Amino acid sequence: MTVRIVTDSTSDLTAERARELGVTVVPLSVLFGEEALLDGVDITAEQFFRRLPRETAMPTTAQPSAGAFKMAYEALITEGATAIVSCHLSAALSGTLESARQGAEGLSVPVLFVDSKQVSLGLGVGVMEAARAAQAGATAEQVAAVATDVFRRTHSYITLDTLEYLRRGGRMSRGREVLGTLLNVKPVLEIKDGLVEAIGKIRTKQKAIEDLLNRCSALRPVQYTFAVHATTPDELAYIDDRMRGLAPEAPFYSGRIGPVIGVHGGPGTVGAGVVTAPDEHSPAFLPT
Amino acid sequence: MVQYARVTGDQVLDAFRLAEGWLAANREGINAINVYPVPDGDTGTNMLLTWRAALQAAPDDAPHAGDLLAACSRAALLGARGNSGVILSQMIRGLAEASAGQPDLDAAGIVAGLLGASQTAYDAVSAPVEGTMLTVLRDAAQAAEASLREGHGIRSVFEAAVIEAFASVERTPALLPRLREAGVVDSGGLGVAIILEGMARGLAGEPLPEVIRAISGAAVDLGGVEHEGHGYCTEFIIFGASIDRRALQDELATLGGDSILVVGDPATVHVHVHMEDPGPALSAGVRHGALSAVKIENMQAQHEEWARGRDEPQDAHLPPLGLVAVAPGEGFARLLGEMGAVCIGQDADAKASAGEFVRAARRAGREHVFLLPNDKDTLMAAEQAAREAPGFITVLPSISAAAGMAAAIAYWPDGDRAEVAARMTEAMAAVRTVEVSRSVRDATVDGIRVSQGDAIALLDGRLVARAQELEGALLAGLGQAARPGAEIVTVYLGAEAPEDAAVRIAEQIRAAHPGVEVEVVQGGQPHYPYVLGVE
């Protein structure tokens, strides 16, 4: 029995990490006008954020086609997969999961779907955990249960240099009404129930980062910590340093926000998060 | 991805159908924030029914775009419901007129249609108000035009319109005080943005998202929305030979009508008017032709019914914490309003009173309200207000508007009262205020000798610098205010600040304090051409 894991490019896993864990990453697309580029394939984060300031029109994003998922699933079946667990970014933010479902129609092996209700490494960390469970011999149901449980325990906070991109992308749910447009106020956002919700506003980026850290440090006990950045490696390094101080026992994962999430957050986006430790609701099968 | 240079009638029809679905999905959200012109919670429904009326005229397949739009336009005129519906029908009409005779549309045709729709809608309204669906469509059409000029195709042009439409919706509270007070965006404007978004998806051949648009401030407190004397919403169609729309519009205005719309062509006119007594409106109408589809609704009853329904919020709740702030100037009112504050205007001669504070706090409609007096002379009135409403009002003693802004930025309507108060107080304490003005007399203040007309800078209320020119005093004052680690300087331009000051001041500050972020905004305050917040 071989259970394989599929996710999408918004998980912000590096190619090496995905390869190591045997995870297939299906890319979303970023569109500059009518030019469509596959996230992480045709355009890297580095290239994207270099290009973004020079664009007059806002790039947009597109979910992978059902066909792209079908091809990915079929390739895994050819390699011997007997079941597939497909974990994706919040279905409340993107139709990616729906595309994946359509792509799985008529396949010869079962595909289980998990809505992470997360984005970026909030998705990526759960995918890694699912992959470890699969490598440890868990059934597809167990793997899906592990992933679902990790996502339940995942808390992601984000701050931005500017609200412009998130506003234009229309992906913020609550809290917009008090963020304003006249002053460049830094929002503090949380991924809640799969939606991007504003939960605070702060005048300066530095204080906003402190706020993310405070919110993370209020969550105990901790299994993993993680942080991502778009264009500010110094800020990531600072968070890394502080996170290791806050939760020295917890492995820390860092990553770079890819083009698709970058379209919605813009340059200067920084995220930090925590996966709290397994609790009484966690499934019995957990990889160690 | 679908790429094309022209869209056919069938594609336009698909776009209209998708927009219908998207509008239907978002109807309740739009209804929920309907406070202007009358808070009766039916904008989403009216727009949807009008859109559906337009679509009913559409054939199953529509090879000719211009003919399709002409048919929809006429059907919308006859089927329009409510103020927003009638304006929407005029948008469809403008779109139809711009595409008359064209079997298919290119990007330029679509832009012409959007601009025509905007123009026709403005023309239909006798006294256009900004911050409404008129503004949103105009902004969207202009963004589409700009995108076209940059050489973009249909998809990008429409996308630009959608993005700008939602941005424009977000700006409506800054333009329309009633929206700001209620803490909502304009419902009709949101409806327009939703329609454009649905059409954009239709044109792109994309399905609708499963998730409906989340709406700002979906829980409106009607206690905070004024609704005096709504009377009756009266609508009818007149069929005639050569109906003089302008004359009828004037008659209705003379009769005391409100929200008057008289639209259509000389043979068919749709009338919408709010009147205390609907009788004279009908009499005026019948003088111009035969009446049809007469609809009269008691708006007060509608409002009350809606308000009752709102007492039992389904999934939205009103956040517990409110904010009331004194705004010394238009710019500050906008800035504070954006941060969620109910603003009280103030000038030097008429300081805000305790009674005004209490009334404004009640208008905020929250469980608990923070007061920002933003002036040391207003602090006492604010404290008096807190004594009059014990347990309801907490005064955060901001003695400058810059400090008040810092506190307002840290304000958050959801959350623990003590925690939010602590954040606001901390933010207030972290900002130093520099106020720049000219001395009105010769004096020695805080050990500095100044002559009448000297430029002076106060740091947290203490005179710290004098100079010949205002900008010299500003930089000297800032030099004393900027502690190591200062991250950001916000410059609030006063009513008397020179027009060209913004860019110059920012450059001078950046040159003197490299690495510090500088933002210059309009404060509009009297007496102080420049107020700076340093944090």
mmCIF file of N, CA, C and O in Angstrom, chain B residues 476-505:
data_model
loop_
_atom_site.group_PDB
_atom_site.id
_atom_site.type_symbol
_atom_site.label_atom_id
_atom_site.label_comp_id
_atom_site.label_asym_id
_atom_site.label_seq_id
_atom_site.Cartn_x
_atom_site.Cartn_y
_atom_site.Cartn_z
ATOM 1 N N ALA B 476 13.581 71.911 13.356
ATOM 2 C CA ALA B 476 14.205 72.064 14.682
ATOM 3 C C ALA B 476 13.398 71.300 15.733
ATOM 4 O O ALA B 476 13.961 70.608 16.591
ATOM 5 N N GLY B 477 12.075 71.435 15.667
ATOM 6 C CA GLY B 477 11.216 70.731 16.622
ATOM 7 C C GLY B 477 11.348 69.226 16.459
ATOM 8 O O GLY B 477 11.465 68.477 17.432
ATOM 9 N N LEU B 478 11.373 68.792 15.219
ATOM 10 C CA LEU B 478 11.496 67.364 14.945
ATOM 11 C C LEU B 478 12.838 66.833 15.449
ATOM 12 O O LEU B 478 12.916 65.728 15.998
ATOM 13 N N GLY B 479 13.875 67.660 15.290
ATOM 14 C CA GLY B 479 15.202 67.270 15.765
ATOM 15 C C GLY B 479 15.182 66.934 17.249
ATOM 16 O O GLY B 479 15.858 66.017 17.700
ATOM 17 N N GLN B 480 14.370 67.656 18.004
ATOM 18 C CA GLN B 480 14.291 67.381 19.437
ATOM 19 C C GLN B 480 13.361 66.209 19.741
ATOM 20 O O GLN B 480 13.496 65.551 20.762
ATOM 21 N N ALA B 481 12.390 66.005 18.859
ATOM 22 C CA ALA B 481 11.392 64.962 19.133
ATOM 23 C C ALA B 481 11.891 63.572 18.770
ATOM 24 O O ALA B 481 11.504 62.586 19.377
ATOM 25 N N ALA B 482 12.734 63.499 17.740
ATOM 26 C CA ALA B 482 13.114 62.197 17.204
ATOM 27 C C ALA B 482 14.120 61.507 18.112
ATOM 28 O O ALA B 482 15.294 61.832 18.117
ATOM 29 N N ARG B 483 13.627 60.569 18.888
ATOM 30 C CA ARG B 483 14.527 59.767 19.715
ATOM 31 C C ARG B 483 15.209 58.734 18.818
ATOM 32 O O ARG B 483 14.701 58.400 17.740
ATOM 33 N N PRO B 484 16.318 58.191 19.296
ATOM 34 C CA PRO B 484 16.893 57.085 18.525
ATOM 35 C C PRO B 484 15.855 55.957 18.446
ATOM 36 O O PRO B 484 15.147 55.711 19.413
ATOM 37 N N GLY B 485 15.775 55.327 17.293
ATOM 38 C CA GLY B 485 14.790 54.251 17.137
ATOM 39 C C GLY B 485 13.450 54.747 16.648
ATOM 40 O O GLY B 485 12.539 53.955 16.460
ATOM 41 N N ALA B 486 13.305 56.063 16.450
ATOM 42 C CA ALA B 486 12.052 56.572 15.887
ATOM 43 C C ALA B 486 11.864 55.942 14.521
ATOM 44 O O ALA B 486 12.790 55.886 13.716
ATOM 45 N N GLU B 487 10.672 55.424 14.257
ATOM 46 C CA GLU B 487 10.446 54.680 13.021
ATOM 47 C C GLU B 487 9.697 55.493 11.984
ATOM 48 O O GLU B 487 9.893 55.321 10.798
ATOM 49 N N ILE B 488 8.790 56.333 12.464
ATOM 50 C CA ILE B 488 7.896 56.961 11.494
ATOM 51 C C ILE B 488 7.489 58.362 11.929
ATOM 52 O O ILE B 488 7.280 58.601 13.109
ATOM 53 N N VAL B 489 7.439 59.262 10.951
ATOM 54 C CA VAL B 489 6.961 60.620 11.200
ATOM 55 C C VAL B 489 5.722 60.828 10.339
ATOM 56 O O VAL B 489 5.770 60.636 9.120
ATOM 57 N N THR B 490 4.615 61.187 10.982
ATOM 58 C CA THR B 490 3.405 61.491 10.233
ATOM 59 C C THR B 490 3.207 63.002 10.278
ATOM 60 O O THR B 490 3.180 63.592 11.361
ATOM 61 N N VAL B 491 3.119 63.616 9.117
ATOM 62 C CA VAL B 491 2.917 65.058 9.047
ATOM 63 C C VAL B 491 1.460 65.314 8.687
ATOM 64 O O VAL B 491 0.979 64.818 7.662
ATOM 65 N N TYR B 492 0.763 66.050 9.543
ATOM 66 C CA TYR B 492 -0.620 66.425 9.266
ATOM 67 C C TYR B 492 -0.622 67.872 8.800
ATOM 68 O O TYR B 492 -0.231 68.775 9.552
ATOM 69 N N LEU B 493 -1.003 68.085 7.552
ATOM 70 C CA LEU B 493 -0.994 69.432 6.998
ATOM 71 C C LEU B 493 -2.227 70.183 7.469
ATOM 72 O O LEU B 493 -3.348 69.699 7.361
ATOM 73 N N GLY B 494 -1.995 71.382 7.993
ATOM 74 C CA GLY B 494 -3.107 72.192 8.483
ATOM 75 C C GLY B 494 -3.819 72.898 7.352
ATOM 76 O O GLY B 494 -3.374 72.895 6.198
ATOM 77 N N ALA B 495 -4.934 73.552 7.706
ATOM 78 C CA ALA B 495 -5.718 74.279 6.708
ATOM 79 C C ALA B 495 -4.870 75.372 6.065
ATOM 80 O O ALA B 495 -5.067 75.720 4.910
ATOM 81 N N GLU B 496 -3.900 75.904 6.833
ATOM 82 C CA GLU B 496 -3.096 77.020 6.307
ATOM 83 C C GLU B 496 -1.764 76.568 5.709
ATOM 84 O O GLU B 496 -0.926 77.410 5.382
ATOM 85 N N ALA B 497 -1.544 75.287 5.597
ATOM 86 C CA ALA B 497 -0.277 74.822 5.021
ATOM 87 C C ALA B 497 -0.231 75.179 3.546
ATOM 88 O O ALA B 497 -1.238 75.100 2.862
ATOM 89 N N PRO B 498 0.950 75.614 3.058
ATOM 90 C CA PRO B 498 1.046 75.919 1.632
ATOM 91 C C PRO B 498 0.711 74.686 0.797
ATOM 92 O O PRO B 498 0.969 73.560 1.226
ATOM 93 N N GLU B 499 0.127 74.915 -0.364
ATOM 94 C CA GLU B 499 -0.357 73.803 -1.181
ATOM 95 C C GLU B 499 0.744 72.836 -1.609
ATOM 96 O O GLU B 499 0.541 71.649 -1.731
ATOM 97 N N ASP B 500 1.916 73.409 -1.869
ATOM 98 C CA ASP B 500 2.993 72.569 -2.387
ATOM 99 C C ASP B 500 3.844 71.969 -1.266
ATOM 100 O O ASP B 500 4.922 71.450 -1.501
ATOM 101 N N ALA B 501 3.342 72.053 -0.028
ATOM 102 C CA ALA B 501 4.183 71.681 1.104
ATOM 103 C C ALA B 501 4.481 70.185 1.181
ATOM 104 O O ALA B 501 5.590 69.794 1.558
ATOM 105 N N ALA B 502 3.493 69.354 0.787
ATOM 106 C CA ALA B 502 3.574 67.929 1.115
ATOM 107 C C ALA B 502 4.889 67.291 0.682
ATOM 108 O O ALA B 502 5.605 66.702 1.496
ATOM 109 N N VAL B 503 5.216 67.433 -0.587
ATOM 110 C CA VAL B 503 6.392 66.754 -1.114
ATOM 111 C C VAL B 503 7.666 67.340 -0.510
ATOM 112 O O VAL B 503 8.576 66.624 -0.104
ATOM 113 N N ARG B 504 7.702 68.656 -0.442
ATOM 114 C CA ARG B 504 8.908 69.334 0.041
ATOM 115 C C ARG B 504 9.215 68.947 1.489
ATOM 116 O O ARG B 504 10.327 68.613 1.843
ATOM 117 N N ILE B 505 8.180 68.993 2.328
ATOM 118 C CA ILE B 505 8.366 68.664 3.743
ATOM 119 C C ILE B 505 8.886 67.232 3.884
ATOM 120 O O ILE B 505 9.807 66.963 4.643
#
